[in-house]
Amino acid sequence: MTNELRDERLRELAESNYVMLKQTYCSMRQLKDLVDRLHERYLQQGTTFEMDAVSALKLTADGAFEELERYLRPECDPDSADDKARAE
């Protein structure tokens, strides 16, 4: 395999990984929105036995989404990125 061919395959792999990461980010955004709405409904109902599970789901979804957003938001939407998300 020549160096040119290897470099081309690496570029293609990087592009493929980025597309997958972007799709994951969009899916996480949808999941986070769903969990946020579910959490809000439970808060409106008051304390229930399931509230601990819903709170744990919300914390997990928020944490995962924040990590992806910090990494991808400048690439997906550079005008809306906050200072901590900008590349150094």
PDB file of N, CA and C in Angstrom, residues 1-17:
ATOM      1  N   MET A   1       0.853  -1.170   0.000  1.00  0.00           N
ATOM      2  CA  MET A   1       0.000   0.000   0.000  1.00  0.00           C
ATOM      3  C   MET A   1       0.899   1.232   0.000  1.00  0.00           C
ATOM      4  N   THR A   2       0.621   2.139  -0.904  1.00  0.00           N
ATOM      5  CA  THR A   2       1.433   3.351  -1.000  1.00  0.00           C
ATOM      6  C   THR A   2       1.035   4.346   0.082  1.00  0.00           C
ATOM      7  N   ASN A   3       1.910   5.288   0.312  1.00  0.00           N
ATOM      8  CA  ASN A   3       1.621   6.325   1.310  1.00  0.00           C
ATOM      9  C   ASN A   3       0.405   7.156   0.918  1.00  0.00           C
ATOM     10  N   GLU A   4       0.254   7.422  -0.388  1.00  0.00           N
ATOM     11  CA  GLU A   4      -0.913   8.189  -0.850  1.00  0.00           C
ATOM     12  C   GLU A   4      -2.210   7.450  -0.559  1.00  0.00           C
ATOM     13  N   LEU A   5      -2.217   6.168  -0.855  1.00  0.00           N
ATOM     14  CA  LEU A   5      -3.410   5.358  -0.622  1.00  0.00           C
ATOM     15  C   LEU A   5      -3.713   5.272   0.875  1.00  0.00           C
ATOM     16  N   ARG A   6      -2.691   5.099   1.680  1.00  0.00           N
ATOM     17  CA  ARG A   6      -2.871   5.035   3.134  1.00  0.00           C
ATOM     18  C   ARG A   6      -3.427   6.367   3.668  1.00  0.00           C
ATOM     19  N   ASP A   7      -2.865   7.471   3.185  1.00  0.00           N
ATOM     20  CA  ASP A   7      -3.360   8.786   3.619  1.00  0.00           C
ATOM     21  C   ASP A   7      -4.813   9.004   3.218  1.00  0.00           C
ATOM     22  N   GLU A   8      -5.168   8.556   1.998  1.00  0.00           N
ATOM     23  CA  GLU A   8      -6.556   8.697   1.542  1.00  0.00           C
ATOM     24  C   GLU A   8      -7.499   7.860   2.411  1.00  0.00           C
ATOM     25  N   ARG A   9      -7.092   6.647   2.741  1.00  0.00           N
ATOM     26  CA  ARG A   9      -7.933   5.790   3.585  1.00  0.00           C
ATOM     27  C   ARG A   9      -8.080   6.386   4.982  1.00  0.00           C
ATOM     28  N   LEU A  10      -7.027   6.985   5.518  1.00  0.00           N
ATOM     29  CA  LEU A  10      -7.117   7.632   6.828  1.00  0.00           C
ATOM     30  C   LEU A  10      -8.067   8.825   6.788  1.00  0.00           C
ATOM     31  N   ARG A  11      -8.014   9.612   5.713  1.00  0.00           N
ATOM     32  CA  ARG A  11      -8.944  10.745   5.576  1.00  0.00           C
ATOM     33  C   ARG A  11     -10.388  10.260   5.514  1.00  0.00           C
ATOM     34  N   GLU A  12     -10.618   9.202   4.734  1.00  0.00           N
ATOM     35  CA  GLU A  12     -11.971   8.653   4.629  1.00  0.00           C
ATOM     36  C   GLU A  12     -12.461   8.136   5.975  1.00  0.00           C
ATOM     37  N   LEU A  13     -11.593   7.472   6.715  1.00  0.00           N
ATOM     38  CA  LEU A  13     -11.957   6.975   8.033  1.00  0.00           C
ATOM     39  C   LEU A  13     -12.262   8.131   8.984  1.00  0.00           C
ATOM     40  N   ALA A  14     -11.460   9.180   8.940  1.00  0.00           N
ATOM     41  CA  ALA A  14     -11.695  10.343   9.794  1.00  0.00           C
ATOM     42  C   ALA A  14     -13.039  10.995   9.462  1.00  0.00           C
ATOM     43  N   GLU A  15     -13.348  11.116   8.178  1.00  0.00           N
ATOM     44  CA  GLU A  15     -14.632  11.694   7.773  1.00  0.00           C
ATOM     45  C   GLU A  15     -15.789  10.819   8.239  1.00  0.00           C
ATOM     46  N   SER A  16     -15.641   9.515   8.089  1.00  0.00           N
ATOM     47  CA  SER A  16     -16.679   8.585   8.523  1.00  0.00           C
ATOM     48  C   SER A  16     -16.886   8.669  10.035  1.00  0.00           C
ATOM     49  N   ASN A  17     -15.806   8.725  10.786  1.00  0.00           N
ATOM     50  CA  ASN A  17     -15.907   8.851  12.243  1.00  0.00           C
ATOM     51  C   ASN A  17     -16.585  10.149  12.636  1.00  0.00           C
TER      52      ASN A  17
END
